[in-house]
Amino acid sequence: MNWIKPLTIVEFVFIGIFLLVYATYFIRLYLVARRLGTTARSVIIKFIIRGIYLGLCILGLLGPSFGVNEIESQATGKDIFFVFDLSRSMDAIDIEPSRLEKTKFELIKNIDQLKSDRIGLIVFSSEAYTHTPLTFDRDAIRLFIQKLNTGLFVNNGTDLNAAFSLILKKFQASSTLNSRKTKVIVLISDGEDFGKIEPSVIYALKQNKINLLTLGVGTPQGGLIREGMDYKKDKNGQEVVSKLNAPYLLNLTKTLNGKYFQLTNQVNGVSDLLKEVDRVESNWIDTRKMTVANNKYYYFVILGLLLMIIDILFTVRTIKI
């Protein structure tokens, strides 16, 4: 017989309290019976019954197991990269307090919708790099999302080719370890100044069966871009107005058979986006055989309950009138 849990101070305390209370009760009853010239031997029966069912309940709590079973455990997985556009246009204030800050707030608030998947962060502007490698640590993801800002890149611009090429390298590296994992990209951008994406990059994304979900951040009317205490201006001294390029993002998403969501002050598609990520089917990765103990606690608990019922139903007399 094996035990899932050892005897701890809690069990010893309960046993000690039971013995102390019952010993006090037994001594008191014995003294009363002696004064009345009767016997208290019949109380011993109750003491034995109660001692046995208390012991059985404690044994049940310790999780006794007899023998082992061999079961199969199937693992499923999904790798998700959140790809953040950190060009200066993401500081536009058509969404309060800004496009990037609003996106960060909503993602941090809803990230727990993604249950057991690995998540990584890739950031891009005129170039791209991995901000956070794939991890199961949700607290780390929240922390790194919170630290995102457009100042991470010196050169302004938006080159999605660099981001997609980096993603392909990351996914291809992980595929050497496990080619069965589902791969998901969540692109977060306002769609401005992407330029033309290389056909070879689109082809590679399709060949690797990478799922694309896009979050368009901003409004068609656009907004000014905060720059210090003022707003960004062009070469002619005019304030720059950044607008959401939804048609571009929609066309890109459609090309890769993905889904498009939007974030504005009136429309919040972040929760629906994360639900859709969670709905993407997680592929089977591996099957492992595990040996588990057969927990037979219920035998002890049932027997203890039966003795408890007997104790309640049958009384023992110590004094006859």
Short mmCIF file of C-alpha atoms in Angstrom, two decimals:
data_model
loop_
_atom_site.label_atom_id
_atom_site.label_comp_id
_atom_site.label_asym_id
_atom_site.label_seq_id
_atom_site.Cartn_x
_atom_site.Cartn_y
_atom_site.Cartn_z
CA MET A 1 0.00 0.00 0.00
CA ASN A 2 1.21 3.48 -0.91
CA TRP A 3 0.07 6.86 0.39
CA ILE A 4 -0.43 10.02 -1.67
CA LYS A 5 -0.05 12.23 1.41
CA PRO A 6 1.97 11.69 4.60
CA LEU A 7 0.65 12.26 8.10
CA THR A 8 1.05 15.95 8.85
CA ILE A 9 0.67 18.09 11.94
CA VAL A 10 -3.01 18.62 11.05
CA GLU A 11 -3.83 14.91 11.30
CA PHE A 12 -1.85 14.57 14.53
CA VAL A 13 -3.72 17.54 16.04
CA PHE A 14 -7.11 16.00 15.18
CA ILE A 15 -6.09 12.65 16.64
CA GLY A 16 -4.78 14.33 19.79
CA ILE A 17 -7.96 16.41 20.27
CA PHE A 18 -10.15 13.33 19.78
CA LEU A 19 -8.18 11.25 22.32
CA LEU A 20 -8.08 14.10 24.85
CA VAL A 21 -11.81 14.87 24.63
CA TYR A 22 -12.84 11.24 24.68
CA ALA A 23 -10.49 10.38 27.58
CA THR A 24 -12.02 13.26 29.60
CA TYR A 25 -15.51 12.03 28.77
CA PHE A 26 -14.64 8.41 29.64
CA ILE A 27 -13.06 9.33 33.01
CA ARG A 28 -16.04 11.51 33.93
CA LEU A 29 -18.50 8.76 33.02
CA TYR A 30 -16.46 6.18 34.93
CA LEU A 31 -16.52 8.32 38.10
CA VAL A 32 -20.28 8.87 37.83
CA ALA A 33 -20.90 5.15 37.29
CA ARG A 34 -18.72 4.28 40.28
CA ARG A 35 -20.68 6.60 42.57
CA LEU A 36 -23.94 5.05 41.37
CA GLY A 37 -22.58 1.50 41.77
CA THR A 38 -22.89 0.63 38.05
CA THR A 39 -20.37 -0.15 35.32
CA ALA A 40 -19.06 1.96 32.42
CA ARG A 41 -17.69 -0.97 30.43
CA SER A 42 -20.32 -0.58 27.72
CA VAL A 43 -18.91 2.85 26.85
CA ILE A 44 -15.76 1.09 25.64
CA ILE A 45 -17.80 -0.24 22.69
CA LYS A 46 -18.62 3.31 21.62
CA PHE A 47 -15.02 4.37 22.11
CA ILE A 48 -13.76 1.54 19.89
CA ILE A 49 -16.32 2.26 17.14
CA ARG A 50 -15.59 6.00 17.15
CA GLY A 51 -11.85 5.45 17.27
CA ILE A 52 -12.06 3.10 14.26
CA TYR A 53 -14.16 5.41 12.03
CA LEU A 54 -12.03 8.42 12.92
CA GLY A 55 -8.94 6.43 11.96
CA LEU A 56 -10.61 5.27 8.71
CA CYS A 57 -11.51 8.85 7.73
CA ILE A 58 -7.94 9.99 8.39
CA LEU A 59 -6.59 7.11 6.30
CA GLY A 60 -8.97 8.09 3.50
CA LEU A 61 -7.64 11.66 3.57
CA LEU A 62 -4.08 10.34 3.20
CA GLY A 63 -5.00 8.79 -0.17
CA PRO A 64 -4.19 5.07 0.11
CA SER A 65 -3.41 3.44 -3.23
CA PHE A 66 -3.20 -0.22 -4.28
CA GLY A 67 -1.44 -1.10 -7.52
CA VAL A 68 -0.91 1.14 -10.56
CA ASN A 69 -2.59 1.85 -13.91
CA GLU A 70 -0.92 2.77 -17.19
CA ILE A 71 -2.70 5.57 -19.07
CA GLU A 72 -2.01 7.49 -22.28
CA SER A 73 -1.58 11.26 -22.10
CA GLN A 74 -1.98 13.26 -25.30
CA ALA A 75 -0.28 16.66 -25.60
CA THR A 76 -1.60 19.38 -27.90
CA GLY A 77 0.08 22.65 -28.68
CA LYS A 78 -0.12 26.00 -30.39
CA ASP A 79 2.60 28.62 -30.86
CA ILE A 80 1.41 32.24 -31.05
CA PHE A 81 3.45 35.28 -32.00
CA PHE A 82 1.98 38.73 -31.34
CA VAL A 83 3.56 40.99 -33.95
CA PHE A 84 3.50 44.65 -32.89
CA ASP A 85 3.90 47.54 -35.30
CA LEU A 86 5.98 50.07 -33.32
CA SER A 87 6.23 52.76 -35.99
CA ARG A 88 5.55 56.33 -34.82
CA SER A 89 2.02 56.23 -36.27
CA MET A 90 1.05 53.90 -33.39
CA ASP A 91 1.36 56.97 -31.10
CA ALA A 92 -1.57 58.62 -32.89
CA ILE A 93 -4.27 59.82 -30.49
CA ASP A 94 -7.40 59.03 -32.55
CA ILE A 95 -7.74 56.25 -29.95
CA GLU A 96 -7.32 57.42 -26.36
CA PRO A 97 -4.75 57.63 -24.85
CA SER A 98 -2.98 56.37 -28.01
CA ARG A 99 -3.24 53.45 -30.42
CA LEU A 100 -0.39 51.53 -28.82
CA GLU A 101 -1.37 52.22 -25.19
CA LYS A 102 -4.99 51.20 -25.78
CA THR A 103 -3.86 47.97 -27.46
CA LYS A 104 -1.48 47.15 -24.61
CA PHE A 105 -4.19 47.74 -22.00
CA GLU A 106 -6.73 45.49 -23.75
CA LEU A 107 -4.25 42.67 -24.37
CA ILE A 108 -2.98 42.65 -20.79
CA LYS A 109 -6.57 42.59 -19.53
CA ASN A 110 -7.65 39.68 -21.76
CA ILE A 111 -4.48 37.60 -22.23
CA ASP A 112 -5.72 34.86 -19.87
CA GLN A 113 -8.24 33.84 -22.54
CA LEU A 114 -5.31 31.97 -24.10
CA LYS A 115 -5.07 28.96 -21.82
CA SER A 116 -2.12 26.63 -22.36
CA ASP A 117 -0.41 27.98 -25.48
CA ARG A 118 3.10 29.37 -25.88
CA ILE A 119 3.17 33.09 -26.63
CA GLY A 120 5.98 35.24 -28.02
CA LEU A 121 6.31 38.91 -28.98
CA ILE A 122 7.89 40.25 -32.17
CA VAL A 123 8.19 44.00 -32.74
CA PHE A 124 8.89 45.77 -36.00
CA SER A 125 9.24 49.16 -37.61
CA SER A 126 11.87 49.60 -40.31
CA GLU A 127 13.38 46.35 -38.97
CA ALA A 128 12.20 43.52 -36.72
CA TYR A 129 13.43 41.59 -33.72
CA THR A 130 12.15 39.15 -31.11
CA HIS A 131 11.07 41.04 -28.02
CA THR A 132 10.03 37.91 -26.07
CA PRO A 133 10.68 34.29 -27.08
CA LEU A 134 7.86 31.74 -26.96
CA THR A 135 6.90 31.10 -23.35
CA PHE A 136 4.06 29.75 -21.18
CA ASP A 137 4.71 32.49 -18.57
CA ARG A 138 1.71 34.84 -18.75
CA ASP A 139 3.16 37.22 -16.14
CA ALA A 140 6.29 37.68 -18.27
CA ILE A 141 4.16 38.35 -21.36
CA ARG A 142 2.16 41.00 -19.49
CA LEU A 143 5.35 42.66 -18.28
CA PHE A 144 6.94 42.79 -21.73
CA ILE A 145 3.73 44.04 -23.38
CA GLN A 146 3.59 46.82 -20.80
CA LYS A 147 7.13 47.92 -21.70
CA LEU A 148 6.44 48.24 -25.45
CA ASN A 149 6.90 51.72 -26.91
CA THR A 150 7.73 53.29 -30.27
CA GLY A 151 11.08 54.50 -28.90
CA LEU A 152 12.49 50.96 -29.19
CA PHE A 153 13.39 51.78 -32.81
CA VAL A 154 15.66 54.65 -33.85
CA ASN A 155 14.70 54.59 -37.52
CA ASN A 156 11.04 55.20 -38.29
CA GLY A 157 9.14 53.31 -40.98
CA THR A 158 7.13 50.14 -41.43
CA ASP A 159 8.60 47.08 -43.10
CA LEU A 160 6.34 44.05 -42.70
CA ASN A 161 8.69 41.96 -44.88
CA ALA A 162 11.29 42.06 -42.10
CA ALA A 163 8.71 40.98 -39.50
CA PHE A 164 7.31 38.09 -41.58
CA SER A 165 10.80 36.89 -42.51
CA LEU A 166 11.78 36.80 -38.83
CA ILE A 167 8.57 34.93 -37.96
CA LEU A 168 9.30 32.32 -40.61
CA LYS A 169 12.78 31.77 -39.17
CA LYS A 170 11.36 31.38 -35.67
CA PHE A 171 8.64 28.95 -36.73
CA GLN A 172 10.98 26.96 -38.96
CA ALA A 173 13.44 26.62 -36.06
CA SER A 174 10.69 25.30 -33.78
CA SER A 175 9.46 22.98 -36.54
CA THR A 176 12.72 21.08 -36.43
CA LEU A 177 11.71 20.13 -32.89
CA ASN A 178 8.02 19.59 -33.58
CA SER A 179 6.44 20.07 -37.00
CA ARG A 180 2.93 19.28 -35.76
CA LYS A 181 2.41 22.44 -33.72
CA THR A 182 -0.21 24.92 -34.89
CA LYS A 183 1.36 28.29 -35.74
CA VAL A 184 -0.51 31.57 -35.28
CA ILE A 185 0.44 35.18 -36.06
CA VAL A 186 -1.51 38.05 -34.48
CA LEU A 187 -0.56 41.17 -36.45
CA ILE A 188 -1.25 44.45 -34.61
CA SER A 189 -0.91 47.54 -36.79
CA ASP A 190 -2.57 50.60 -38.30
CA GLY A 191 -1.52 49.44 -41.79
CA GLU A 192 0.33 52.62 -42.73
CA ASP A 193 3.39 52.65 -45.01
CA PHE A 194 3.82 48.87 -45.41
CA GLY A 195 4.94 48.96 -48.99
CA LYS A 196 4.73 45.80 -51.07
CA ILE A 197 5.19 42.45 -49.35
CA GLU A 198 7.41 40.05 -51.24
CA PRO A 199 5.44 37.25 -52.99
CA SER A 200 8.04 34.75 -51.73
CA VAL A 201 7.21 35.72 -48.14
CA ILE A 202 3.47 35.24 -48.72
CA TYR A 203 4.16 31.87 -50.38
CA ALA A 204 6.35 30.74 -47.45
CA LEU A 205 3.67 31.71 -44.93
CA LYS A 206 1.11 29.64 -46.82
CA GLN A 207 3.47 26.68 -47.21
CA ASN A 208 4.13 26.64 -43.47
CA LYS A 209 0.35 26.74 -42.77
CA ILE A 210 0.67 29.80 -40.55
CA ASN A 211 -2.65 31.23 -39.37
CA LEU A 212 -2.90 35.03 -39.59
CA LEU A 213 -5.24 37.13 -37.45
CA THR A 214 -5.04 40.90 -37.80
CA LEU A 215 -6.00 43.68 -35.40
CA GLY A 216 -6.40 47.02 -37.17
CA VAL A 217 -5.80 49.83 -34.68
CA GLY A 218 -7.02 53.34 -35.47
CA THR A 219 -9.78 55.19 -37.31
CA PRO A 220 -10.27 56.11 -40.98
CA GLN A 221 -10.50 59.79 -39.90
CA GLY A 222 -7.08 59.46 -38.29
CA GLY A 223 -5.38 61.41 -35.52
CA LEU A 224 -2.36 63.52 -34.70
CA ILE A 225 0.86 61.88 -33.52
CA ARG A 226 2.08 63.09 -30.16
CA GLU A 227 5.75 64.10 -30.11
CA GLY A 228 6.90 65.38 -26.73
CA MET A 229 4.70 68.31 -25.72
CA ASP A 230 3.69 68.96 -29.33
CA TYR A 231 2.53 66.96 -32.38
CA LYS A 232 4.60 65.52 -35.20
CA LYS A 233 4.97 67.79 -38.24
CA ASP A 234 6.06 67.14 -41.81
CA LYS A 235 8.81 68.97 -43.72
CA ASN A 236 6.43 71.82 -44.48
CA GLY A 237 5.58 72.34 -40.81
CA GLN A 238 2.11 70.83 -41.15
CA GLU A 239 0.80 68.51 -38.45
CA VAL A 240 0.85 64.89 -39.61
CA VAL A 241 -2.48 63.03 -39.53
CA SER A 242 -2.16 59.25 -39.38
CA LYS A 243 -5.10 57.19 -40.68
CA LEU A 244 -5.95 53.51 -40.36
CA ASN A 245 -5.31 51.73 -43.66
CA ALA A 246 -7.99 49.09 -43.17
CA PRO A 247 -8.27 48.06 -46.88
CA TYR A 248 -4.57 47.14 -46.94
CA LEU A 249 -4.85 45.03 -43.77
CA LEU A 250 -8.06 43.39 -44.96
CA ASN A 251 -6.50 42.46 -48.30
CA LEU A 252 -3.38 41.04 -46.62
CA THR A 253 -5.48 39.03 -44.16
CA LYS A 254 -7.70 37.71 -46.94
CA THR A 255 -4.65 36.65 -48.98
CA LEU A 256 -3.52 34.45 -46.07
CA ASN A 257 -7.07 33.19 -45.35
CA GLY A 258 -7.11 34.91 -41.97
CA LYS A 259 -9.58 37.04 -40.02
CA TYR A 260 -9.60 40.77 -39.41
CA PHE A 261 -10.59 42.61 -36.21
CA GLN A 262 -10.56 46.29 -35.31
CA LEU A 263 -9.85 48.43 -32.25
CA THR A 264 -11.22 51.97 -31.94
CA ASN A 265 -12.85 54.03 -29.19
CA GLN A 266 -16.22 52.59 -30.26
CA VAL A 267 -15.26 49.08 -31.44
CA ASN A 268 -13.19 46.75 -29.28
CA GLY A 269 -12.32 43.57 -31.14
CA VAL A 270 -9.49 42.43 -28.83
CA SER A 271 -11.59 39.97 -26.81
CA ASP A 272 -13.11 38.49 -29.99
CA LEU A 273 -9.63 38.27 -31.51
CA LEU A 274 -8.26 36.30 -28.56
CA LYS A 275 -11.32 34.02 -28.59
CA GLU A 276 -10.63 33.33 -32.25
CA VAL A 277 -6.96 32.56 -31.46
CA ASP A 278 -8.12 30.14 -28.78
CA ARG A 279 -10.54 28.52 -31.27
CA VAL A 280 -7.72 27.77 -33.73
CA GLU A 281 -7.34 24.02 -33.46
CA SER A 282 -4.36 22.85 -31.43
CA ASN A 283 -2.63 19.96 -33.17
CA TRP A 284 -1.65 16.68 -31.56
CA ILE A 285 2.04 16.74 -30.65
CA ASP A 286 2.86 13.64 -28.70
CA THR A 287 1.36 10.70 -26.81
CA ARG A 288 3.05 9.48 -23.68
CA LYS A 289 2.27 6.57 -21.40
CA MET A 290 2.07 7.42 -17.72
CA THR A 291 1.89 5.18 -14.67
CA VAL A 292 -0.55 6.40 -12.02
CA ALA A 293 -1.45 4.95 -8.62
CA ASN A 294 -4.97 3.64 -7.96
CA ASN A 295 -6.33 5.82 -5.18
CA LYS A 296 -8.71 3.70 -3.06
CA TYR A 297 -9.62 6.31 -0.45
CA TYR A 298 -13.35 5.64 -0.89
CA TYR A 299 -13.09 2.15 0.67
CA PHE A 300 -11.91 3.69 3.93
CA VAL A 301 -14.36 6.60 3.81
CA ILE A 302 -17.39 4.35 3.08
CA LEU A 303 -16.48 1.96 5.89
CA GLY A 304 -15.99 4.90 8.24
CA LEU A 305 -19.42 6.31 7.31
CA LEU A 306 -21.07 2.92 7.96
CA LEU A 307 -19.54 2.78 11.42
CA MET A 308 -20.65 6.38 12.00
CA ILE A 309 -24.25 5.42 11.14
CA ILE A 310 -24.07 2.42 13.48
CA ASP A 311 -22.76 4.70 16.22
CA ILE A 312 -25.71 7.09 15.73
CA LEU A 313 -28.42 4.41 15.49
CA PHE A 314 -27.39 2.24 18.45
CA THR A 315 -27.10 3.61 21.96
CA VAL A 316 -25.42 2.02 24.98
CA ARG A 317 -26.88 2.28 28.46
CA THR A 318 -24.68 2.72 31.50
CA ILE A 319 -27.44 3.22 34.08
CA LYS A 320 -30.64 1.18 34.31
CA ILE A 321 -33.68 2.73 36.01
#
